[in-house]
Amino acid sequence: AWYFSGRERTYAAYLQGKYEFLVGNVWVDGTVGARLALTRGKTSAIVFNNEFVPGEASYKWDDLLPSFQARIHFTDKFLARLAYTETMTRPKYSDLRPGAIVTRSNNGPSPVLDANGNPVLDANGNPVVSPPSARTINVDGGNPDLVPLTAKNYDVSLEYYFNKDSYVSLALFYKDLWGFVSTYSTAEFDSKTNTTINNTKPQNAGEGRVKGAEASFQYALDFLPSRFSGFGVQGNLTYIDAKNAF
């Protein structure tokens, strides 16, 4: 059985301000701010009934995450939204566990059989045996060296409101990503001992990006009798194109 424990403390500070101004006859407002996130953690692992490589590790991450959002009111019904934000997602506790479970398979020598399934004997009457086959060592562990997934997010949208409950909009978005956590396996072969060592653990992937567009609408059926008030129609269509290095 695998047992691991961890303790993590997070500290956060926020600063945000609002702004508004006129550019000609166009009203612009929005927010600008930042979040400071500090993470401190320690993790250890114990396992029973298995060969085990124990471990204990600590980690810390310091992230400054700015944000900017703006609304541009071209008219009372037509507006644009612009946004830039940075975000982070911490790894799962289970992926940060130190140490590893080691399992071995070692097929020893086996007797050579003839076509009838009987042991083949040498000149001295002893069974002929085949040499040991290849050995395999599997190492399955966590990775306390993981870091959070970070993203730089760019968003822009255009929105037109027929009334307070009905609108149509078109949005574009783009995200620069680094550090998706996935489980990877690597194999090393030692020809001297005829042994294959398989290492499996979570790791941060490389750079990635997500881009796409979304069209949506909402229409309130306010012409219906009062007993049906609140009914409406909604719909959206989203296109996403994602790419990530491994």
Tab-separated table of N, CA and C in Angstrom, residues 52-220:
chain	number	residue	atom	x	y	z
A	52	PHE	N	10.748	-0.240	-1.981
A	52	PHE	CA	10.396	1.173	-2.003
A	52	PHE	C	11.634	2.044	-1.899
A	53	VAL	N	11.651	3.076	-2.716
A	53	VAL	CA	12.662	4.117	-2.608
A	53	VAL	C	11.991	5.297	-1.915
A	54	PRO	N	12.217	5.506	-0.610
A	54	PRO	CA	11.490	6.551	0.119
A	54	PRO	C	11.987	7.943	-0.260
A	55	GLY	N	11.228	8.924	0.139
A	55	GLY	CA	11.639	10.276	-0.179
A	55	GLY	C	10.898	11.315	0.618
A	56	GLU	N	11.511	12.479	0.693
A	56	GLU	CA	10.903	13.645	1.320
A	56	GLU	C	11.409	14.854	0.558
A	57	ALA	N	10.528	15.793	0.291
A	57	ALA	CA	10.916	16.947	-0.514
A	57	ALA	C	10.094	18.161	-0.111
A	58	SER	N	10.626	19.325	-0.429
A	58	SER	CA	9.909	20.577	-0.210
A	58	SER	C	9.912	21.368	-1.517
A	59	TYR	N	8.984	22.278	-1.637
A	59	TYR	CA	8.880	23.079	-2.856
A	59	TYR	C	8.330	24.449	-2.503
A	60	LYS	N	8.598	25.414	-3.364
A	60	LYS	CA	8.029	26.744	-3.208
A	60	LYS	C	7.889	27.389	-4.576
A	61	TRP	N	6.811	28.124	-4.736
A	61	TRP	CA	6.545	28.849	-5.979
A	61	TRP	C	6.093	30.261	-5.628
A	62	ASP	N	6.602	31.227	-6.374
A	62	ASP	CA	6.205	32.621	-6.227
A	62	ASP	C	5.691	33.101	-7.576
A	63	ASP	N	4.433	33.520	-7.618
A	63	ASP	CA	3.810	33.915	-8.880
A	63	ASP	C	3.157	35.287	-8.745
A	64	LEU	N	3.503	36.174	-9.666
A	64	LEU	CA	2.855	37.480	-9.770
A	64	LEU	C	1.975	37.449	-11.009
A	65	LEU	N	0.665	37.632	-10.815
A	65	LEU	CA	-0.326	37.424	-11.872
A	65	LEU	C	-1.075	38.731	-12.153
A	66	PRO	N	-0.664	39.475	-13.179
A	66	PRO	CA	-1.355	40.726	-13.507
A	66	PRO	C	-2.650	40.467	-14.268
A	67	SER	N	-3.530	41.466	-14.258
A	67	SER	CA	-4.782	41.371	-15.022
A	67	SER	C	-5.185	42.768	-15.491
A	68	PHE	N	-5.804	42.794	-16.659
A	68	PHE	CA	-6.303	44.040	-17.235
A	68	PHE	C	-7.585	43.736	-17.987
A	69	GLN	N	-8.618	44.520	-17.754
A	69	GLN	CA	-9.893	44.343	-18.441
A	69	GLN	C	-10.449	45.721	-18.816
A	70	ALA	N	-11.033	45.787	-19.994
A	70	ALA	CA	-11.582	47.064	-20.469
A	70	ALA	C	-12.885	46.813	-21.209
A	71	ARG	N	-13.821	47.763	-21.059
A	71	ARG	CA	-15.050	47.791	-21.840
A	71	ARG	C	-15.078	49.099	-22.627
A	72	ILE	N	-15.353	48.980	-23.910
A	72	ILE	CA	-15.428	50.155	-24.783
A	72	ILE	C	-16.873	50.276	-25.249
A	73	HIS	N	-17.576	51.303	-24.786
A	73	HIS	CA	-18.996	51.476	-25.080
A	73	HIS	C	-19.138	52.362	-26.321
A	74	PHE	N	-19.269	51.742	-27.481
A	74	PHE	CA	-19.454	52.522	-28.698
A	74	PHE	C	-20.824	53.205	-28.707
A	75	THR	N	-21.845	52.455	-28.262
A	75	THR	CA	-23.196	53.005	-28.085
A	75	THR	C	-23.781	52.366	-26.839
A	76	ASP	N	-25.048	52.681	-26.541
A	76	ASP	CA	-25.706	52.055	-25.392
A	76	ASP	C	-25.918	50.565	-25.595
A	77	LYS	N	-25.890	50.110	-26.854
A	77	LYS	CA	-26.186	48.712	-27.139
A	77	LYS	C	-24.997	47.931	-27.688
A	78	PHE	N	-23.979	48.637	-28.122
A	78	PHE	CA	-22.849	47.965	-28.784
A	78	PHE	C	-21.565	48.270	-28.024
A	79	LEU	N	-20.861	47.203	-27.608
A	79	LEU	CA	-19.630	47.407	-26.856
A	79	LEU	C	-18.605	46.334	-27.196
A	80	ALA	N	-17.352	46.635	-26.846
A	80	ALA	CA	-16.248	45.684	-27.005
A	80	ALA	C	-15.613	45.444	-25.643
A	81	ARG	N	-15.090	44.246	-25.455
A	81	ARG	CA	-14.362	43.905	-24.234
A	81	ARG	C	-12.961	43.438	-24.610
A	82	LEU	N	-11.984	43.916	-23.870
A	82	LEU	CA	-10.602	43.512	-24.034
A	82	LEU	C	-10.082	43.024	-22.681
A	83	ALA	N	-9.257	41.991	-22.685
A	83	ALA	CA	-8.730	41.484	-21.417
A	83	ALA	C	-7.386	40.815	-21.639
A	84	TYR	N	-6.505	41.025	-20.663
A	84	TYR	CA	-5.246	40.286	-20.581
A	84	TYR	C	-5.090	39.830	-19.136
A	85	THR	N	-4.902	38.541	-18.937
A	85	THR	CA	-4.720	38.002	-17.587
A	85	THR	C	-3.630	36.940	-17.606
A	86	GLU	N	-3.024	36.741	-16.448
A	86	GLU	CA	-2.094	35.636	-16.262
A	86	GLU	C	-2.627	34.768	-15.128
A	87	THR	N	-2.592	33.464	-15.328
A	87	THR	CA	-3.139	32.527	-14.354
A	87	THR	C	-2.151	31.393	-14.105
A	88	MET	N	-2.361	30.691	-12.995
A	88	MET	CA	-1.538	29.526	-12.679
A	88	MET	C	-2.409	28.446	-12.041
A	89	THR	N	-2.053	27.193	-12.300
A	89	THR	CA	-2.744	26.043	-11.726
A	89	THR	C	-1.701	25.133	-11.088
A	90	ARG	N	-1.831	24.894	-9.794
A	90	ARG	CA	-0.849	24.087	-9.077
A	90	ARG	C	-1.000	22.611	-9.436
A	91	PRO	N	0.096	21.846	-9.379
A	91	PRO	CA	0.004	20.397	-9.593
A	91	PRO	C	-0.821	19.726	-8.497
A	92	LYS	N	-1.333	18.547	-8.797
A	92	LYS	CA	-2.058	17.769	-7.796
A	92	LYS	C	-1.096	17.279	-6.718
A	93	TYR	N	-1.619	17.160	-5.494
A	93	TYR	CA	-0.789	16.666	-4.402
A	93	TYR	C	-0.203	15.295	-4.727
A	94	SER	N	-1.019	14.430	-5.315
A	94	SER	CA	-0.551	13.069	-5.591
A	94	SER	C	0.598	13.050	-6.591
A	95	ASP	N	0.653	14.030	-7.494
A	95	ASP	CA	1.746	14.074	-8.463
A	95	ASP	C	3.049	14.565	-7.841
A	96	LEU	N	2.959	15.250	-6.705
A	96	LEU	CA	4.146	15.809	-6.053
A	96	LEU	C	4.806	14.836	-5.081
A	97	ARG	N	4.237	13.646	-4.914
A	97	ARG	CA	4.779	12.710	-3.923
A	97	ARG	C	6.221	12.329	-4.289
A	98	PRO	N	7.102	12.282	-3.311
A	98	PRO	CA	8.473	11.853	-3.579
A	98	PRO	C	8.584	10.333	-3.485
A	99	GLY	N	9.747	9.821	-3.838
A	99	GLY	CA	9.956	8.385	-3.743
A	99	GLY	C	9.337	7.640	-4.908
A	100	ALA	N	9.509	6.341	-4.897
A	100	ALA	CA	9.003	5.519	-5.996
A	100	ALA	C	8.837	4.082	-5.543
A	101	ILE	N	7.888	3.401	-6.142
A	101	ILE	CA	7.716	1.964	-5.957
A	101	ILE	C	8.510	1.246	-7.054
A	102	VAL	N	9.300	0.248	-6.638
A	102	VAL	CA	10.121	-0.512	-7.580
A	102	VAL	C	9.622	-1.951	-7.624
A	103	THR	N	9.302	-2.423	-8.814
A	103	THR	CA	8.920	-3.825	-8.994
A	103	THR	C	9.877	-4.455	-10.000
A	104	ARG	N	10.199	-5.718	-9.761
A	104	ARG	CA	11.167	-6.415	-10.613
A	104	ARG	C	10.561	-7.702	-11.148
A	105	SER	N	10.890	-8.027	-12.367
A	105	SER	CA	10.539	-9.327	-12.935
A	105	SER	C	11.821	-9.956	-13.464
A	106	ASN	N	12.070	-11.170	-13.032
A	106	ASN	CA	13.317	-11.846	-13.392
A	106	ASN	C	12.990	-13.292	-13.730
A	107	ASN	N	12.957	-13.601	-14.997
A	107	ASN	CA	12.679	-14.966	-15.423
A	107	ASN	C	13.975	-15.776	-15.372
A	108	GLY	N	14.030	-16.709	-14.458
A	108	GLY	CA	15.230	-17.519	-14.286
A	108	GLY	C	15.398	-18.542	-15.396
A	109	PRO	N	16.459	-19.349	-15.307
A	109	PRO	CA	16.679	-20.386	-16.338
A	109	PRO	C	15.522	-21.382	-16.361
A	110	SER	N	15.204	-21.872	-17.546
A	110	SER	CA	14.103	-22.821	-17.704
A	110	SER	C	14.583	-24.012	-18.528
A	111	PRO	N	14.012	-25.198	-18.298
A	111	PRO	CA	14.452	-26.399	-19.037
A	111	PRO	C	14.059	-26.313	-20.508
A	112	VAL	N	14.947	-26.861	-21.350
A	112	VAL	CA	14.671	-26.933	-22.784
A	112	VAL	C	13.863	-28.201	-23.045
A	113	LEU	N	12.752	-28.080	-23.775
A	113	LEU	CA	11.874	-29.221	-24.051
A	113	LEU	C	11.984	-29.622	-25.509
A	114	ASP	N	11.801	-30.935	-25.755
A	114	ASP	CA	11.801	-31.404	-27.138
A	114	ASP	C	10.405	-31.261	-27.722
A	115	ALA	N	10.217	-31.785	-28.949
A	115	ALA	CA	8.940	-31.616	-29.646
A	115	ALA	C	7.794	-32.296	-28.910
A	116	ASN	N	8.119	-33.284	-28.071
A	116	ASN	CA	7.067	-33.987	-27.328
A	116	ASN	C	6.834	-33.401	-25.945
A	117	GLY	N	7.549	-32.305	-25.644
A	117	GLY	CA	7.377	-31.684	-24.342
A	117	GLY	C	8.218	-32.296	-23.246
A	118	ASN	N	9.174	-33.161	-23.591
A	118	ASN	CA	10.029	-33.793	-22.598
A	118	ASN	C	11.332	-33.025	-22.455
A	119	PRO	N	11.928	-32.996	-21.263
A	119	PRO	CA	13.192	-32.276	-21.064
A	119	PRO	C	14.306	-32.865	-21.921
A	120	VAL	N	15.107	-31.984	-22.492
A	120	VAL	CA	16.285	-32.413	-23.253
A	120	VAL	C	17.433	-32.610	-22.272
A	121	LEU	N	18.145	-33.750	-22.392
A	121	LEU	CA	19.242	-34.079	-21.481
A	121	LEU	C	20.578	-33.936	-22.182
A	122	ASP	N	21.594	-33.539	-21.399
A	122	ASP	CA	22.934	-33.452	-21.978
A	122	ASP	C	23.615	-34.817	-21.902
A	123	ALA	N	24.897	-34.850	-22.255
A	123	ALA	CA	25.629	-36.133	-22.301
A	123	ALA	C	25.723	-36.783	-20.945
A	124	ASN	N	25.627	-36.002	-19.895
A	124	ASN	CA	25.713	-36.545	-18.541
A	124	ASN	C	24.356	-36.877	-17.950
A	125	GLY	N	23.313	-36.702	-18.771
A	125	GLY	CA	21.979	-37.017	-18.287
A	125	GLY	C	21.317	-35.918	-17.487
A	126	ASN	N	21.931	-34.733	-17.531
A	126	ASN	CA	21.345	-33.590	-16.814
A	126	ASN	C	20.467	-32.771	-17.742
A	127	PRO	N	19.378	-32.197	-17.222
A	127	PRO	CA	18.513	-31.379	-18.075
A	127	PRO	C	19.259	-30.171	-18.647
A	128	VAL	N	18.995	-29.906	-19.907
A	128	VAL	CA	19.547	-28.705	-20.552
A	128	VAL	C	18.623	-27.540	-20.229
A	129	VAL	N	19.213	-26.466	-19.754
A	129	VAL	CA	18.402	-25.292	-19.392
A	129	VAL	C	18.807	-24.105	-20.246
A	130	SER	N	17.832	-23.241	-20.509
A	130	SER	CA	18.096	-22.012	-21.259
A	130	SER	C	18.633	-20.957	-20.301
A	131	PRO	N	19.406	-20.018	-20.793
A	131	PRO	CA	19.917	-18.953	-19.913
A	131	PRO	C	18.765	-18.045	-19.456
A	132	PRO	N	18.983	-17.294	-18.376
A	132	PRO	CA	17.925	-16.389	-17.900
A	132	PRO	C	17.509	-15.400	-18.984
A	133	SER	N	16.238	-15.156	-19.061
A	133	SER	CA	15.750	-14.193	-20.039
A	133	SER	C	15.940	-12.778	-19.508
A	134	ALA	N	15.572	-11.808	-20.301
A	134	ALA	CA	15.775	-10.403	-19.935
A	134	ALA	C	14.998	-10.058	-18.667
A	135	ARG	N	15.604	-9.210	-17.853
A	135	ARG	CA	14.960	-8.738	-16.628
A	135	ARG	C	14.358	-7.357	-16.861
A	136	THR	N	13.325	-7.054	-16.093
A	136	THR	CA	12.670	-5.752	-16.189
A	136	THR	C	12.514	-5.159	-14.792
A	137	ILE	N	12.856	-3.890	-14.661
A	137	ILE	CA	12.665	-3.155	-13.418
A	137	ILE	C	11.751	-1.970	-13.717
A	138	ASN	N	10.627	-1.912	-13.020
A	138	ASN	CA	9.679	-0.814	-13.193
A	138	ASN	C	9.757	0.124	-11.986
A	139	VAL	N	9.973	1.393	-12.262
A	139	VAL	CA	10.061	2.416	-11.217
A	139	VAL	C	8.910	3.393	-11.429
A	140	ASP	N	7.974	3.416	-10.485
A	140	ASP	CA	6.776	4.256	-10.599
A	140	ASP	C	6.758	5.239	-9.433
A	141	GLY	N	6.865	6.523	-9.725
A	141	GLY	CA	6.942	7.494	-8.642
A	141	GLY	C	6.292	8.815	-8.978
A	142	GLY	N	6.360	9.729	-8.024
A	142	GLY	CA	5.882	11.083	-8.233
A	142	GLY	C	7.040	11.981	-8.633
A	143	ASN	N	6.797	13.288	-8.563
A	143	ASN	CA	7.828	14.236	-8.976
A	143	ASN	C	7.670	15.538	-8.199
A	144	PRO	N	8.413	15.701	-7.110
A	144	PRO	CA	8.303	16.941	-6.332
A	144	PRO	C	8.916	18.150	-7.017
A	145	ASP	N	9.538	17.947	-8.191
A	145	ASP	CA	10.119	19.064	-8.936
A	145	ASP	C	9.128	19.704	-9.913
A	146	LEU	N	7.880	19.251	-9.902
A	146	LEU	CA	6.877	19.865	-10.773
A	146	LEU	C	6.663	21.335	-10.401
A	147	VAL	N	6.247	22.112	-11.378
A	147	VAL	CA	5.901	23.517	-11.148
A	147	VAL	C	4.492	23.751	-11.684
A	148	PRO	N	3.848	24.840	-11.296
A	148	PRO	CA	2.482	25.086	-11.758
A	148	PRO	C	2.391	25.309	-13.267
A	149	LEU	N	1.240	24.954	-13.802
A	149	LEU	CA	0.884	25.324	-15.170
A	149	LEU	C	0.590	26.820	-15.197
A	150	THR	N	1.244	27.562	-16.087
A	150	THR	CA	1.016	29.004	-16.201
A	150	THR	C	0.445	29.334	-17.569
A	151	ALA	N	-0.346	30.393	-17.607
A	151	ALA	CA	-0.999	30.787	-18.855
A	151	ALA	C	-1.075	32.295	-18.957
A	152	LYS	N	-0.827	32.796	-20.153
A	152	LYS	CA	-1.064	34.193	-20.493
A	152	LYS	C	-2.272	34.216	-21.430
A	153	ASN	N	-3.321	34.911	-21.023
A	153	ASN	CA	-4.611	34.834	-21.700
A	153	ASN	C	-4.962	36.169	-22.345
A	154	TYR	N	-5.323	36.103	-23.625
A	154	TYR	CA	-5.727	37.289	-24.373
A	154	TYR	C	-7.155	37.075	-24.862
A	155	ASP	N	-8.034	38.033	-24.589
A	155	ASP	CA	-9.443	37.897	-24.961
A	155	ASP	C	-9.955	39.213	-25.550
A	156	VAL	N	-10.771	39.094	-26.592
A	156	VAL	CA	-11.442	40.251	-27.168
A	156	VAL	C	-12.827	39.806	-27.631
A	157	SER	N	-13.832	40.638	-27.418
A	157	SER	CA	-15.184	40.283	-27.839
A	157	SER	C	-15.943	41.533	-28.264
A	158	LEU	N	-16.913	41.323	-29.133
A	158	LEU	CA	-17.870	42.345	-29.553
A	158	LEU	C	-19.257	41.862	-29.159
A	159	GLU	N	-20.062	42.780	-28.578
A	159	GLU	CA	-21.382	42.390	-28.077
A	159	GLU	C	-22.414	43.448	-28.475
A	160	TYR	N	-23.530	42.954	-28.936
A	160	TYR	CA	-24.636	43.851	-29.267
A	160	TYR	C	-25.871	43.401	-28.492
A	161	TYR	N	-26.485	44.348	-27.759
A	161	TYR	CA	-27.641	44.044	-26.910
A	161	TYR	C	-28.908	44.632	-27.541
A	162	PHE	N	-29.850	43.728	-27.847
A	162	PHE	CA	-31.147	44.183	-28.345
A	162	PHE	C	-31.943	44.846	-27.229
A	163	ASN	N	-31.838	44.240	-26.046
A	163	ASN	CA	-32.413	44.794	-24.827
A	163	ASN	C	-31.630	44.205	-23.661
A	164	LYS	N	-32.084	44.423	-22.443
A	164	LYS	CA	-31.298	43.986	-21.292
A	164	LYS	C	-31.176	42.467	-21.185
A	165	ASP	N	-32.059	41.724	-21.871
A	165	ASP	CA	-32.055	40.267	-21.767
A	165	ASP	C	-31.674	39.555	-23.056
A	166	SER	N	-31.389	40.283	-24.117
A	166	SER	CA	-31.124	39.658	-25.416
A	166	SER	C	-29.869	40.273	-26.031
A	167	TYR	N	-29.009	39.404	-26.582
A	167	TYR	CA	-27.762	39.908	-27.160
A	167	TYR	C	-27.211	38.893	-28.153
A	168	VAL	N	-26.224	39.343	-28.933
A	168	VAL	CA	-25.433	38.484	-29.798
A	168	VAL	C	-23.976	38.917	-29.632
A	169	SER	N	-23.057	37.968	-29.641
A	169	SER	CA	-21.662	38.314	-29.394
A	169	SER	C	-20.726	37.411	-30.200
A	170	LEU	N	-19.528	37.938	-30.428
A	170	LEU	CA	-18.456	37.197	-31.087
A	170	LEU	C	-17.178	37.434	-30.292
A	171	ALA	N	-16.507	36.359	-29.892
A	171	ALA	CA	-15.312	36.471	-29.056
A	171	ALA	C	-14.158	35.692	-29.676
A	172	LEU	N	-12.941	36.233	-29.517
A	172	LEU	CA	-11.708	35.567	-29.918
A	172	LEU	C	-10.831	35.425	-28.682
A	173	PHE	N	-10.098	34.328	-28.592
A	173	PHE	CA	-9.228	34.141	-27.440
A	173	PHE	C	-7.946	33.423	-27.860
A	174	TYR	N	-6.900	33.700	-27.083
A	174	TYR	CA	-5.585	33.094	-27.335
A	174	TYR	C	-4.899	32.901	-25.990
A	175	LYS	N	-4.276	31.727	-25.776
A	175	LYS	CA	-3.609	31.432	-24.517
A	175	LYS	C	-2.218	30.886	-24.798
A	176	ASP	N	-1.216	31.496	-24.181
A	176	ASP	CA	0.139	30.947	-24.164
A	176	ASP	C	0.296	30.128	-22.892
A	177	LEU	N	0.638	28.860	-23.042
A	177	LEU	CA	0.696	27.944	-21.902
A	177	LEU	C	2.103	27.391	-21.724
A	178	TRP	N	2.415	27.054	-20.469
A	178	TRP	CA	3.646	26.317	-20.198
A	178	TRP	C	3.414	25.445	-18.977
A	179	GLY	N	3.767	24.147	-19.136
A	179	GLY	CA	3.813	23.294	-17.962
A	179	GLY	C	2.654	22.354	-17.733
A	180	PHE	N	1.904	21.977	-18.771
A	180	PHE	CA	0.892	20.937	-18.564
A	180	PHE	C	1.545	19.720	-17.915
A	181	VAL	N	0.887	19.137	-16.913
A	181	VAL	CA	1.423	17.969	-16.221
A	181	VAL	C	0.851	16.703	-16.859
A	182	SER	N	1.735	15.848	-17.338
A	182	SER	CA	1.338	14.564	-17.903
A	182	SER	C	2.299	13.498	-17.383
A	183	THR	N	1.865	12.254	-17.433
A	183	THR	CA	2.695	11.140	-16.991
A	183	THR	C	3.479	10.584	-18.172
A	184	TYR	N	4.788	10.502	-17.998
A	184	TYR	CA	5.669	10.027	-19.066
A	184	TYR	C	6.438	8.799	-18.586
A	185	SER	N	6.744	7.933	-19.534
A	185	SER	CA	7.548	6.748	-19.249
A	185	SER	C	8.779	6.747	-20.150
A	186	THR	N	9.926	6.464	-19.563
A	186	THR	CA	11.158	6.331	-20.325
A	186	THR	C	11.782	4.977	-20.012
A	187	ALA	N	12.472	4.419	-20.981
A	187	ALA	CA	13.072	3.096	-20.823
A	187	ALA	C	14.573	3.170	-21.085
A	188	GLU	N	15.339	2.497	-20.235
A	188	GLU	CA	16.785	2.395	-20.403
A	188	GLU	C	17.161	0.912	-20.390
A	189	PHE	N	18.046	0.530	-21.316
A	189	PHE	CA	18.450	-0.876	-21.407
A	189	PHE	C	19.925	-1.007	-21.074
A	190	ASP	N	20.219	-1.907	-20.133
A	190	ASP	CA	21.591	-2.207	-19.744
A	190	ASP	C	21.980	-3.538	-20.378
A	191	SER	N	22.797	-3.466	-21.422
A	191	SER	CA	23.148	-4.684	-22.157
A	191	SER	C	24.031	-5.626	-21.337
A	192	LYS	N	24.772	-5.097	-20.362
A	192	LYS	CA	25.650	-5.949	-19.558
A	192	LYS	C	24.850	-6.894	-18.667
A	193	THR	N	23.739	-6.394	-18.148
A	193	THR	CA	22.910	-7.216	-17.252
A	193	THR	C	21.625	-7.687	-17.929
A	194	ASN	N	21.461	-7.338	-19.220
A	194	ASN	CA	20.256	-7.705	-19.971
A	194	ASN	C	18.989	-7.239	-19.240
A	195	THR	N	19.033	-5.991	-18.755
A	195	THR	CA	17.950	-5.454	-17.933
A	195	THR	C	17.374	-4.186	-18.568
A	196	THR	N	16.045	-4.105	-18.580
A	196	THR	CA	15.349	-2.893	-19.017
A	196	THR	C	14.765	-2.192	-17.799
A	197	ILE	N	15.046	-0.917	-17.660
A	197	ILE	CA	14.542	-0.124	-16.537
A	197	ILE	C	13.513	0.865	-17.077
A	198	ASN	N	12.276	0.734	-16.627
A	198	ASN	CA	11.192	1.631	-17.035
A	198	ASN	C	10.907	2.636	-15.923
A	199	ASN	N	11.093	3.908	-16.216
A	199	ASN	CA	10.822	4.976	-15.256
A	199	ASN	C	9.528	5.693	-15.643
A	200	THR	N	8.572	5.753	-14.722
A	200	THR	CA	7.284	6.402	-14.973
A	200	THR	C	7.035	7.449	-13.893
A	201	LYS	N	6.803	8.685	-14.310
A	201	LYS	CA	6.516	9.747	-13.348
A	201	LYS	C	5.882	10.930	-14.075
A	202	PRO	N	5.150	11.782	-13.356
A	202	PRO	CA	4.574	12.977	-13.983
A	202	PRO	C	5.663	14.016	-14.233
A	203	GLN	N	5.521	14.728	-15.341
A	203	GLN	CA	6.471	15.778	-15.688
A	203	GLN	C	5.734	16.949	-16.320
A	204	ASN	N	6.354	18.114	-16.258
A	204	ASN	CA	5.813	19.281	-16.950
A	204	ASN	C	6.126	19.183	-18.430
A	205	ALA	N	5.121	19.385	-19.247
A	205	ALA	CA	5.336	19.447	-20.686
A	205	ALA	C	5.908	20.819	-21.041
A	206	GLY	N	6.197	21.026	-22.293
A	206	GLY	CA	6.777	22.288	-22.741
A	206	GLY	C	5.727	23.338	-23.037
A	207	GLU	N	6.057	24.197	-23.992
A	207	GLU	CA	5.164	25.291	-24.343
A	207	GLU	C	3.942	24.777	-25.096
A	208	GLY	N	2.853	25.516	-24.959
A	208	GLY	CA	1.628	25.183	-25.677
A	208	GLY	C	0.837	26.436	-25.967
A	209	ARG	N	-0.190	26.280	-26.746
A	209	ARG	CA	-1.070	27.409	-27.021
A	209	ARG	C	-2.463	26.894	-27.350
A	210	VAL	N	-3.426	27.715	-27.015
A	210	VAL	CA	-4.828	27.441	-27.335
A	210	VAL	C	-5.396	28.703	-27.956
A	211	LYS	N	-6.041	28.561	-29.092
A	211	LYS	CA	-6.685	29.702	-29.720
A	211	LYS	C	-8.042	29.275	-30.229
A	212	GLY	N	-8.933	30.242	-30.363
A	212	GLY	CA	-10.263	29.884	-30.831
A	212	GLY	C	-11.186	31.076	-30.912
A	213	ALA	N	-12.419	30.753	-31.227
A	213	ALA	CA	-13.458	31.771	-31.365
A	213	ALA	C	-14.771	31.203	-30.861
A	214	GLU	N	-15.632	32.108	-30.411
A	214	GLU	CA	-16.940	31.686	-29.910
A	214	GLU	C	-17.998	32.693	-30.343
A	215	ALA	N	-19.061	32.207	-30.927
A	215	ALA	CA	-20.225	33.030	-31.279
A	215	ALA	C	-21.390	32.573	-30.406
A	216	SER	N	-22.106	33.525	-29.828
A	216	SER	CA	-23.220	33.166	-28.949
A	216	SER	C	-24.339	34.186	-29.070
A	217	PHE	N	-25.518	33.730	-28.681
A	217	PHE	CA	-26.659	34.645	-28.667
A	217	PHE	C	-27.621	34.234	-27.572
A	218	GLN	N	-28.414	35.178	-27.163
A	218	GLN	CA	-29.488	34.938	-26.198
A	218	GLN	C	-30.652	35.832	-26.566
A	219	TYR	N	-31.836	35.243	-26.610
A	219	TYR	CA	-33.023	36.023	-26.970
A	219	TYR	C	-34.137	35.692	-25.985
A	220	ALA	N	-34.598	36.697	-25.299
A	220	ALA	CA	-35.680	36.522	-24.327
A	220	ALA	C	-37.029	36.596	-25.039
